[in-house]
Coordinates of C-alpha atoms and ligand atoms in Angstrom, one line a residue:
M132 CA 2.4 -25.4 28.2
P133 CA -0.3 -26.0 25.6
K134 CA 0.0 -23.8 22.6
K135 CA -2.4 -20.9 22.5
T136 CA -4.9 -21.1 19.6
N137 CA -5.9 -18.2 17.4
E138 CA -9.3 -18.5 19.0
H139 CA -7.9 -17.8 22.4
A140 CA -6.1 -14.7 21.1
F141 CA -9.2 -13.6 19.1
E142 CA -11.2 -13.9 22.3
L143 CA -8.8 -11.5 24.1
V144 CA -9.0 -9.0 21.3
R145 CA -12.8 -9.1 21.2
K146 CA -12.9 -8.6 25.0
H147 CA -10.4 -5.7 25.2
C148 CA -11.1 -3.9 22.0
G149 CA -14.8 -4.5 21.7
D150 CA -16.1 -1.4 20.0
Y151 CA -13.6 -1.1 17.2
V152 CA -13.2 -4.7 16.2
R153 CA -15.5 -6.5 13.8
E154 CA -15.6 -10.1 12.7
N155 CA -15.7 -11.5 9.1
E156 CA -15.3 -8.0 7.6
P157 CA -15.3 -8.2 3.7
L158 CA -12.0 -6.9 2.5
G159 CA -12.8 -6.7 -1.3
P160 CA -14.6 -3.4 -0.9
R161 CA -11.5 -2.1 0.9
T162 CA -9.2 -2.7 -2.1
T163 CA -9.1 -0.8 -5.3
W164 CA -9.3 -4.1 -7.2
R165 CA -12.6 -4.9 -5.3
I166 CA -11.3 -8.5 -4.8
G167 CA -10.8 -10.7 -1.8
G168 CA -12.5 -12.6 1.0
P169 CA -13.1 -11.4 4.6
A170 CA -10.8 -10.7 7.5
K171 CA -11.5 -13.0 10.4
L172 CA -11.0 -10.0 12.7
F173 CA -10.8 -6.4 11.6
A174 CA -9.7 -3.6 13.9
E175 CA -10.0 0.1 13.4
P176 CA -8.2 1.7 16.4
R177 CA -8.8 5.4 16.5
T178 CA -6.1 6.5 19.0
L179 CA -2.5 5.7 19.8
L180 CA -3.7 4.3 23.1
E181 CA -6.1 1.9 21.4
L182 CA -3.5 0.8 18.9
S183 CA -0.9 0.2 21.6
E184 CA -3.4 -1.9 23.6
L185 CA -4.1 -4.0 20.6
C186 CA -0.4 -4.4 19.8
K187 CA 0.3 -5.6 23.4
I188 CA -2.3 -8.5 22.8
L189 CA -0.8 -9.3 19.4
Q190 CA 2.6 -9.6 20.9
S191 CA 1.7 -11.6 24.0
E192 CA -0.5 -13.9 21.9
N193 CA 1.9 -14.1 19.0
L194 CA -1.0 -13.3 16.6
D195 CA -0.4 -12.4 12.9
A196 CA -1.5 -9.0 11.9
F197 CA -1.7 -7.2 8.5
F198 CA -1.8 -3.4 8.4
L199 CA -4.2 -2.2 5.7
G200 CA -3.8 1.2 4.1
F201 CA -6.2 1.9 1.3
G202 CA -5.8 -1.4 -0.4
S203 CA -4.4 0.0 -3.6
N204 CA -1.4 -2.3 -3.8
I205 CA -2.6 -5.6 -2.5
L206 CA -4.2 -8.8 -3.8
V207 CA -6.3 -10.4 -1.0
S208 CA -7.0 -14.1 -1.3
D209 CA -10.5 -15.4 -2.0
D210 CA -10.4 -17.0 1.5
G211 CA -9.6 -13.7 3.0
A212 CA -7.1 -13.1 5.9
Q213 CA -6.9 -15.5 8.7
G214 CA -5.2 -13.3 11.3
I215 CA -6.2 -9.8 12.3
V216 CA -6.3 -6.9 9.8
I217 CA -5.6 -3.5 11.3
H218 CA -6.8 -0.3 9.7
P219 CA -6.0 2.7 11.9
R220 CA -8.3 5.7 11.5
G221 CA -9.5 8.7 13.6
D222 CA -6.4 10.4 14.9
F223 CA -4.3 8.5 12.4
S224 CA -5.8 10.4 9.5
K225 CA -4.7 13.9 10.6
I226 CA -2.5 16.3 8.6
E227 CA -1.1 19.2 10.5
F228 CA 1.5 22.0 10.2
E229 CA 4.0 22.0 13.1
N230 CA 7.2 24.0 13.5
G231 CA 7.6 24.5 9.8
E232 CA 7.0 20.9 8.9
I233 CA 4.0 19.0 7.6
V234 CA 3.0 16.1 9.9
A235 CA 0.8 13.4 8.4
G236 CA -0.8 10.4 10.0
P237 CA -0.5 7.0 8.3
S238 CA -4.1 6.9 7.3
A239 CA -4.2 10.3 5.7
R240 CA -4.8 10.1 1.9
L241 CA -1.6 10.9 -0.1
L242 CA -3.8 13.1 -2.3
D243 CA -4.9 15.1 0.8
L244 CA -1.3 15.5 1.8
T245 CA -0.4 17.0 -1.6
V246 CA -3.4 19.3 -1.5
F247 CA -2.5 20.4 2.1
A248 CA 1.0 21.2 0.9
A249 CA -0.3 23.2 -2.1
N250 CA -2.7 25.2 0.0
H251 CA 0.2 26.2 2.3
G252 CA 2.4 27.2 -0.7
L253 CA 4.8 24.3 -0.1
S254 CA 6.3 22.4 -3.0
G255 CA 7.9 19.0 -3.3
L256 CA 5.0 16.5 -3.3
E257 CA 3.2 17.5 -6.4
Q258 CA 4.1 14.4 -8.5
L259 CA 2.6 12.1 -5.9
S260 CA -0.7 13.7 -6.2
G261 CA -2.5 11.0 -8.2
I262 CA -1.4 8.0 -6.2
P263 CA -4.5 6.6 -4.6
G264 CA -2.9 5.2 -1.4
S265 CA -2.5 6.3 2.2
V266 CA 0.6 8.0 3.6
G267 CA 1.5 4.8 5.5
G268 CA 1.1 2.6 2.5
G269 CA 3.1 5.2 0.4
L270 CA 6.0 5.1 2.8
Y271 CA 6.0 1.3 3.1
M272 CA 6.1 1.1 -0.7
N273 CA 8.3 4.2 -1.2
A274 CA 5.6 5.2 -3.7
G275 CA 6.6 7.5 -6.4
A276 CA 5.8 8.9 -9.9
F277 CA 7.4 11.1 -12.5
R278 CA 10.9 10.7 -11.0
S279 CA 9.8 11.7 -7.5
T280 CA 9.2 9.5 -4.4
I281 CA 7.5 10.1 -1.1
S282 CA 10.8 9.7 0.7
D283 CA 12.5 12.6 -1.2
K284 CA 11.0 15.2 1.2
L285 CA 10.6 13.1 4.3
A286 CA 12.5 14.4 7.3
R287 CA 11.7 11.5 9.7
L288 CA 8.9 9.2 10.8
E289 CA 7.7 7.3 13.9
L290 CA 7.5 3.5 13.8
L291 CA 5.6 1.6 16.4
K292 CA 7.7 -1.6 17.0
P293 CA 6.2 -5.0 17.9
N294 CA 7.6 -4.5 21.5
G295 CA 5.2 -1.5 21.8
R296 CA 8.0 1.2 21.7
I297 CA 7.9 4.1 19.3
T298 CA 11.2 4.7 17.4
V299 CA 11.9 7.8 15.4
L300 CA 13.8 7.1 12.2
R301 CA 15.4 9.9 10.2
R302 CA 15.3 9.7 6.5
R303 CA 18.9 8.7 6.3
E304 CA 18.4 5.8 8.6
I305 CA 16.0 4.1 6.2
N306 CA 17.3 2.5 3.1
F307 CA 14.6 3.7 0.7
G308 CA 14.9 2.0 -2.7
Y309 CA 12.7 1.4 -5.7
R310 CA 9.3 0.6 -4.1
K311 CA 10.9 -0.6 -0.9
A312 CA 11.8 0.6 2.6
P313 CA 13.3 -2.5 4.4
E314 CA 13.4 -0.9 7.9
L315 CA 9.7 -0.2 7.8
R316 CA 8.7 -3.9 7.5
E317 CA 9.1 -4.4 11.2
G318 CA 6.5 -2.2 12.7
I319 CA 3.6 0.2 12.1
I320 CA 4.3 3.5 10.5
L321 CA 2.8 6.3 12.5
R322 CA 3.3 10.0 11.9
S323 CA 5.7 11.2 9.2
F324 CA 7.3 14.7 8.9
Y325 CA 8.0 16.6 5.7
R326 CA 10.2 19.6 5.0
L327 CA 9.1 21.3 1.8
D328 CA 10.1 24.4 -0.2
S329 CA 8.1 27.6 -0.1
M330 CA 6.6 28.5 -3.5
P331 CA 3.6 30.4 -4.8
A332 CA 0.5 28.1 -4.8
A333 CA -0.3 28.7 -8.5
P334 CA 2.7 26.7 -10.0
I335 CA 2.2 24.0 -7.4
W336 CA -1.4 23.5 -8.5
A337 CA -0.4 23.7 -12.1
A338 CA 2.1 20.9 -11.6
M339 CA -0.5 18.8 -9.8
R340 CA -3.1 19.3 -12.6
E341 CA -0.5 18.2 -15.1
T342 CA 0.2 14.9 -13.3
W343 CA -3.6 14.2 -13.1
K344 CA -3.8 14.9 -16.9
L345 CA -0.9 12.6 -17.7
R346 CA -2.4 9.8 -15.6
R347 CA -5.8 10.1 -17.2
A348 CA -4.2 10.0 -20.6
K349 CA -2.1 6.9 -19.9
Q350 CA -3.9 4.8 -17.2
P351 CA -7.2 3.0 -17.1
L352 CA -8.6 5.0 -14.1
D353 CA -12.3 4.2 -14.6
V354 CA -11.9 0.5 -13.8
P355 CA -10.7 -1.4 -10.7
S356 CA -7.0 -2.0 -10.7
A357 CA -4.0 -2.0 -8.4
G358 CA -1.8 0.3 -10.5
S359 CA 1.3 -1.2 -12.0
I360 CA 1.5 -4.9 -11.4
F361 CA 5.2 -5.4 -12.0
K362 CA 8.2 -3.3 -11.0
R363 CA 10.3 -1.8 -13.8
P364 CA 13.0 -4.3 -14.8
K365 CA 16.5 -2.9 -15.2
G366 CA 16.9 -0.9 -18.5
D367 CA 13.3 -1.7 -19.7
F368 CA 9.6 -1.3 -19.0
S369 CA 7.2 -4.0 -17.9
G370 CA 4.5 -2.6 -20.1
R371 CA 6.7 -2.8 -23.2
L372 CA 7.6 -6.5 -22.4
I373 CA 4.0 -7.4 -21.8
E374 CA 2.9 -5.8 -25.1
A375 CA 5.7 -7.6 -26.9
V376 CA 4.3 -11.0 -25.9
Q377 CA 0.9 -9.9 -27.2
A378 CA -0.7 -10.0 -23.8
K379 CA -2.7 -6.8 -24.0
G380 CA -6.4 -7.8 -23.6
L381 CA -5.4 -11.3 -22.3
R382 CA -8.2 -12.5 -19.9
I383 CA -8.6 -15.2 -17.3
G384 CA -12.2 -15.1 -15.9
D385 CA -12.8 -11.4 -15.4
A386 CA -9.1 -10.6 -14.7
T387 CA -7.8 -8.7 -17.8
V388 CA -4.6 -7.1 -19.0
S389 CA -5.6 -3.5 -19.8
E390 CA -5.8 -2.5 -23.4
K391 CA -4.8 1.1 -22.4
H392 CA -1.7 0.3 -20.2
A393 CA -0.3 -3.3 -20.4
N394 CA 1.2 -3.1 -16.9
F395 CA -2.3 -2.5 -15.4
F396 CA -4.4 -5.6 -14.8
I397 CA -8.1 -4.8 -14.3
N398 CA -11.1 -6.4 -12.7
A399 CA -13.5 -6.4 -15.6
G400 CA -16.5 -7.6 -13.5
H401 CA -16.3 -10.3 -10.9
A402 CA -12.7 -11.4 -11.1
T403 CA -11.5 -13.6 -8.2
A404 CA -8.1 -13.4 -6.5
G405 CA -7.5 -16.8 -8.2
D406 CA -8.2 -15.3 -11.6
M407 CA -5.9 -12.4 -11.0
A408 CA -3.1 -14.5 -9.6
A409 CA -3.4 -16.9 -12.6
L410 CA -3.2 -13.9 -15.0
I411 CA -0.1 -12.6 -13.2
R412 CA 1.6 -16.0 -13.4
K413 CA 0.6 -16.4 -17.1
V414 CA 2.0 -13.0 -18.1
R415 CA 5.2 -13.6 -16.0
T416 CA 5.7 -16.9 -17.8
L417 CA 5.1 -15.5 -21.3
V418 CA 7.7 -12.7 -20.6
F419 CA 10.2 -15.1 -19.1
E420 CA 9.9 -17.5 -22.0
K421 CA 10.4 -14.9 -24.6
F422 CA 12.9 -12.5 -22.9
D423 CA 14.4 -14.5 -20.1
V424 CA 13.3 -11.6 -17.7
L425 CA 11.5 -12.6 -14.6
L426 CA 9.2 -9.6 -13.8
E427 CA 9.0 -8.8 -10.1
P428 CA 5.4 -8.1 -8.8
E429 CA 4.9 -4.8 -7.1
V430 CA 1.6 -5.9 -5.8
K431 CA 1.6 -7.6 -2.4
P432 CA -0.3 -10.9 -1.8
V433 CA -2.4 -11.1 1.4
G434 CA -3.8 -14.2 3.0
F435 CA -2.3 -16.8 0.6
K436 CA -0.7 -20.0 2.0
E437 CA 1.9 -19.9 -0.8
D438 CA 3.3 -17.2 -3.1
P439 CA 0.4 -17.0 -5.7
F440 CA 2.7 -15.3 -8.3
E441 CA 5.4 -18.0 -8.4
I442 CA 5.7 -19.5 -11.9
E443 CA 6.6 -23.1 -12.7
G444 CA 10.0 -24.2 -13.8
Ligands
LIG36 C1 -4.8 3.6 -10.3 C2 -3.6 3.4 -9.5 C3 -2.4 4.1 -9.7 C4 -1.3 3.9 -9.0 N1 -0.2 4.7 -9.3 C5 1.0 4.5 -8.5 C6 2.1 5.3 -8.8 O1 2.1 6.1 -9.7 N2 3.2 5.1 -8.0 C7 3.2 4.2 -7.0 O2 4.3 4.1 -6.3 N3 2.2 3.4 -6.7 C8 1.0 3.6 -7.5 N4 -0.1 2.8 -7.2 C9 0.0 1.7 -6.1 C10 -0.4 2.2 -4.7 O3 -1.4 3.3 -4.8 C11 0.8 2.6 -3.9 O4 1.7 1.5 -3.7 C12 0.3 3.1 -2.5 O5 1.4 3.7 -1.8 C13 -0.2 2.0 -1.6 O6 -0.8 2.6 -0.5 P1 -2.1 1.9 0.3 O7 -2.5 2.8 1.4 O8 -3.2 1.6 -0.7 O9 -1.4 0.6 0.8 P2 -2.0 -0.9 0.9 O10 -2.2 -1.4 -0.5 O11 -3.2 -1.0 1.8 O12 -0.8 -1.7 1.5 C14 0.5 -1.8 0.9 C15 1.5 -2.3 1.8 O13 1.8 -1.2 2.8 C16 1.7 -1.7 4.1 N5 1.2 -0.7 5.0 C17 0.1 0.2 4.8 N6 0.0 1.0 5.8 C18 1.0 0.7 6.7 C19 1.4 1.3 8.0 N7 0.8 2.3 8.6 N8 2.4 0.7 8.6 C20 3.1 -0.4 8.1 N9 2.7 -0.9 6.9 C21 1.7 -0.4 6.2 C22 0.7 -2.9 4.0 O14 0.8 -3.8 5.1 C23 1.1 -3.5 2.7 O15 2.2 -4.4 2.8 C24 -1.3 3.0 -7.9 C25 -2.4 2.2 -7.7 C26 -3.6 2.4 -8.4 C27 -4.8 1.6 -8.1

């Protein structure tokens, strides 16, 4: 049987998912770095039914898909993404209170989740308050700050598997680690459920304000970035190692190592993905040569044919 082409699969998606699929959608504006080319196809399903229909086509046509949250932890290639990029919205952005638990859709803002909890006098998510991602992206990355992670208060979540089935995973069934959750790689994260501790709202708000203040003091929040570029190496800090190789302020094109926080790389104007990837490789190389430590990128590359962060040698 002749192999189906992407075009054939794209045609099916266009036909069946007409009103929530667009072609050649620029992805740069959908990332916090403001970098990257277009998505060949971009789908924004609004309901579980629409998402399930779309997934059926993806599976039958064996089409590559990327699930986009708020683009705060990705570097999109200058050529964009060749497959389909899926960004659920509508029903997927809801946050509700159900049977004593908070239930959040994957496309809800992490910030809104923490504010919702504070407004209900529920404590446990305050430290996550300044992370600019979605709930789905937060779970995929096991996002965290100030010694707290999103998985700490998670009770369970729903995962839409490639075969179209929804599986419920309890927290203990997911091997959450430092910025990783391996079981969540195979599927789309749907609703997640949190059990929090009752507390007066005032101290919860005070704790959230404190995290915002600390972030403003330490991080370059007024320029496009993707947060920390590298994970923390064992027993050390990426920022310290980057400073120690005199890389603060280093620049390739408009991609620059922040003067304020060395583990933040910023887009100082019109940086391309090529510039940013070259800067990441350069800094990795400098640190490796001086300290024999290979920093592991936290940021995920999207749409590259090869690993753009791999260093030579
Ligand atoms: C200024 C700044 C500060 C930051 N501070 C922190 C911090 O303190 N702590 C921290 O951990 N991170 C931090 N980050 C990084 C980032 O915000 C987090 O990693 C965040 O959780 C990513 O969420 P997102 O929605 O933007 O995901 P995206 O960047 O869109 O995607 C990240 C990954 O998640 C996957 N994904 C997204 N949604 C789903 C879904 N529904 N189902 C399956 N997979 C999905 C994507 O496919 C991708 O692989 C910061 C970033 C910035 C710009």
